[in-house]
Amino acid sequence: METLNKLAGVSDVTSATASRPKDFPEPPPIPEDDAHNRPSRASLPLNRQPSHKSFRSRRSNSNIAPSARQSQDEARQSHETGSGVSGGEGSEDFEWGPQHPCYPHSNPHCAPDSDESRRTRVIRVKRDWLASGDLYPQYANLYPEILDPWVSDTDFRLLIVALNKRLEAVFSPFTTRAWVDAVLGVVTGFLWDDAGFTGVKIGVKGIERFVEEWNEGKRREGSEVRLVQLRRTGFVSLDFVVPDPGIDVAGEEEED
């Protein structure tokens, strides 16, 4: 065997290992799954300051209902004093900006010049691409503490778990219903799909009803929060519409 290796111009594996220098670095270990090490909460940086647009928004919101104004005050006090913010498990992992889980985005789900656009913001929960890739949508179970005046930690996690289970059941390509729909679509020249009989289309309607029921429950509680339908965001993010907490970035806002 050694003769054949010499003729082929290769050396034996054992001899190559034995001839390796002593100071030769060892190969890095295979990384383990760090899903259990992910942060579960994201808190606001305590050095954030109100922006010019937020100041204008508060001046134009003098006629907001007392419950909505109280929610805004609670969010602002929680931010300024640090009360209700536990330091955010893993909060230092996120740099403040549009990528931060607590960042209040402008509301794109209404007219830009409307009163709703001036007095509301969107808290965006991102899609978790590490959970299932692009097979079906799954949302990150990372609680933005800025939602605390309107959505509790428990309610948020129950919502994420319920949505993720429904999305997996609807969009997973490995279910029996998905295979049956694929076969029927080919056999009928995709008339089965056009008629809306597929499990995906029926399931999406069920998810929309679930979101509507969640929004209705929050309205009955008097909470000024609304969940945007997932099809409106292309299933890429989960958008919560909340009153303007007054902590967005001044430099990125439009000037008067």
XYZ file of C-alpha atoms in Angstrom:
256
model
C 0.000 0.000 0.000
C 2.879 2.341 0.792
C 4.416 1.647 -2.623
C 1.143 2.477 -4.397
C 0.873 5.718 -2.447
C 4.394 6.724 -3.495
C 3.633 5.907 -7.147
C 0.431 7.978 -6.960
C 2.346 10.875 -5.437
C 0.398 10.916 -2.162
C 1.364 10.127 1.366
C -0.506 8.080 3.887
C -2.902 9.930 6.148
C -1.250 8.665 9.287
C 2.193 9.736 8.112
C 0.876 13.185 7.156
C -0.617 13.595 10.607
C 2.548 12.411 12.298
C 4.703 14.763 10.265
C 2.626 17.821 11.207
C 4.591 20.393 13.253
C 3.882 20.501 16.964
C 2.884 24.159 16.840
C 0.468 23.565 13.989
C -2.963 24.937 15.055
C -5.748 22.447 15.666
C -8.831 22.722 13.428
C -11.659 24.741 14.985
C -14.444 22.775 16.661
C -17.727 22.327 14.859
C -20.072 25.056 16.100
C -22.967 23.834 18.165
C -26.516 24.992 17.764
C -26.765 28.294 19.632
C -30.528 28.656 19.368
C -30.840 28.323 23.147
C -28.329 31.170 23.589
C -30.329 33.710 21.611
C -31.640 36.717 23.538
C -35.344 36.595 24.320
C -35.853 40.313 25.036
C -34.656 43.570 23.522
C -34.710 46.781 25.568
C -34.347 50.438 24.663
C -30.990 52.195 25.054
C -31.302 54.629 27.949
C -29.518 57.434 26.092
C -32.148 57.861 23.400
C -33.626 61.358 22.998
C -36.964 62.447 21.515
C -36.776 63.455 17.858
C -38.096 66.623 16.228
C -40.838 64.672 14.516
C -41.892 63.138 17.809
C -42.092 66.603 19.362
C -44.316 67.730 16.473
C -46.349 64.557 16.788
C -47.003 65.173 20.475
C -48.001 68.790 19.800
C -50.479 67.665 17.135
C -51.871 64.911 19.359
C -53.457 67.127 21.991
C -56.853 65.699 21.047
C -55.836 62.043 21.466
C -57.946 59.934 23.792
C -56.699 59.872 27.414
C -56.024 56.121 27.247
C -53.748 56.536 24.246
C -51.920 59.481 25.822
C -51.447 57.487 29.030
C -49.915 54.625 27.039
C -47.498 57.061 25.381
C -46.516 58.526 28.753
C -45.904 55.061 30.184
C -43.688 54.131 27.245
C -41.721 57.369 27.548
C -41.277 57.047 31.311
C -40.166 53.441 30.932
C -37.563 54.617 28.424
C -36.316 57.662 30.324
C -36.136 56.201 33.823
C -35.369 52.623 32.912
C -38.336 51.363 34.962
C -39.953 48.349 33.420
C -36.771 47.702 31.418
C -34.840 44.826 32.883
C -31.640 45.723 31.117
C -32.748 43.563 28.251
C -31.322 40.099 28.129
C -28.912 40.469 25.234
C -29.868 44.131 24.784
C -26.227 45.075 24.095
C -26.268 42.818 21.035
C -28.332 45.352 19.103
C -27.052 48.718 17.912
C -29.676 51.453 18.008
C -31.148 52.155 14.590
C -33.731 50.791 12.165
C -32.414 47.251 12.766
C -33.063 47.445 16.520
C -36.136 45.416 17.611
C -37.487 48.401 19.589
C -37.001 50.983 16.837
C -40.289 52.859 16.104
C -40.595 52.976 12.316
C -42.836 55.405 10.469
C -46.212 53.869 9.727
C -46.252 52.735 6.065
C -49.748 51.267 6.364
C -51.569 54.576 6.026
C -51.419 57.733 3.930
C -48.134 59.643 4.554
C -49.949 62.960 5.109
C -52.682 61.539 7.353
C -53.155 62.175 11.052
C -52.620 58.468 11.733
C -49.186 58.657 10.127
C -48.204 61.552 12.410
C -49.367 60.007 15.661
C -48.516 56.309 15.213
C -45.394 54.226 14.764
C -44.693 50.626 13.763
C -42.735 48.172 15.925
C -41.448 45.488 13.590
C -40.791 41.865 14.546
C -38.527 40.279 11.969
C -38.894 36.937 10.293
C -36.637 34.251 11.758
C -34.846 32.812 8.733
C -32.836 30.396 10.890
C -35.955 28.560 12.047
C -37.098 27.131 8.706
C -35.257 29.020 5.995
C -37.544 29.934 3.125
C -39.761 26.852 3.448
C -42.399 28.699 5.474
C -42.528 31.948 7.490
C -41.551 31.933 11.155
C -41.226 35.024 13.344
C -38.560 35.676 15.953
C -39.678 35.114 19.531
C -37.760 38.232 20.635
C -39.858 40.534 22.801
C -39.366 44.283 22.115
C -39.807 45.882 25.523
C -41.117 49.062 23.927
C -44.403 47.153 23.441
C -44.830 46.733 27.190
C -47.554 49.432 27.639
C -49.744 47.687 25.041
C -48.651 44.037 24.743
C -47.257 42.097 27.687
C -44.380 39.654 27.412
C -46.732 36.698 27.909
C -49.260 37.906 25.333
C -46.484 38.523 22.825
C -45.001 35.052 23.176
C -48.407 33.371 23.009
C -49.114 35.327 19.811
C -45.780 34.363 18.219
C -46.188 30.683 19.091
C -49.755 30.609 17.766
C -48.825 32.367 14.523
C -45.745 30.218 13.928
C -47.726 27.009 14.387
C -50.418 28.177 11.974
C -47.863 29.338 9.406
C -46.015 26.032 9.532
C -49.239 24.069 9.078
C -50.298 26.250 6.143
C -47.052 26.746 4.210
C -44.995 23.641 4.968
C -44.372 21.754 1.693
C -44.067 18.410 3.475
C -47.688 17.995 4.570
C -50.080 15.563 2.960
C -52.375 18.412 1.973
C -49.531 20.166 0.139
C -48.799 17.048 -1.946
C -52.494 16.484 -2.709
C -52.892 20.119 -3.790
C -49.823 19.830 -6.021
C -51.167 16.702 -7.747
C -54.669 18.130 -8.172
C -53.197 21.343 -9.547
C -51.289 19.474 -12.252
C -54.217 17.193 -13.101
C -56.715 20.064 -13.413
C -54.364 22.437 -15.207
C -54.090 24.509 -11.991
C -57.826 25.215 -11.988
C -57.773 23.763 -8.478
C -55.465 26.601 -7.428
C -57.430 29.271 -9.279
C -60.647 28.181 -7.567
C -59.060 28.769 -4.138
C -59.416 25.200 -2.914
C -55.769 24.741 -1.914
C -54.816 24.375 1.698
C -52.560 27.441 1.511
C -55.329 29.823 0.424
C -57.792 28.415 2.938
C -55.150 28.521 5.683
C -54.174 32.136 4.941
C -57.803 33.176 5.341
C -57.827 31.429 8.713
C -54.688 33.313 9.765
C -56.293 36.602 8.730
C -59.337 35.788 10.855
C -57.003 35.001 13.773
C -55.286 38.398 13.403
C -58.650 40.174 13.237
C -59.801 38.403 16.397
C -56.564 39.388 18.166
C -57.041 43.020 17.154
C -60.665 42.938 18.279
C -59.613 41.542 21.652
C -57.132 44.390 22.118
C -59.805 46.939 21.168
C -62.146 45.519 23.794
C -59.338 45.838 26.357
C -58.903 49.502 25.371
C -55.323 48.924 24.191
C -54.098 51.257 21.433
C -52.287 48.585 19.433
C -53.079 46.903 16.131
C -51.469 43.978 14.319
C -51.101 44.436 10.556
C -52.233 41.582 8.335
C -49.313 39.380 7.333
C -50.074 39.485 3.619
C -49.662 43.255 3.696
C -46.056 42.858 4.845
C -45.380 39.922 2.519
C -44.895 37.627 5.556
C -41.435 39.209 5.991
C -42.225 41.013 9.246
C -44.866 41.242 11.947
C -45.902 44.908 12.314
C -47.465 46.319 15.496
C -49.044 49.766 15.048
C -48.750 51.696 18.334
C -49.007 55.352 19.432
C -45.828 57.348 18.851
C -43.565 56.728 21.882
C -41.438 59.758 20.928
C -38.016 58.148 20.722
C -37.232 57.894 17.014
C -34.167 59.382 15.357
C -34.093 63.125 14.696
C -31.520 62.979 11.939
C -33.620 60.671 9.765
C -36.870 62.639 10.029
C -38.238 65.050 7.493
C -37.819 68.692 8.367
C -40.623 71.231 8.362
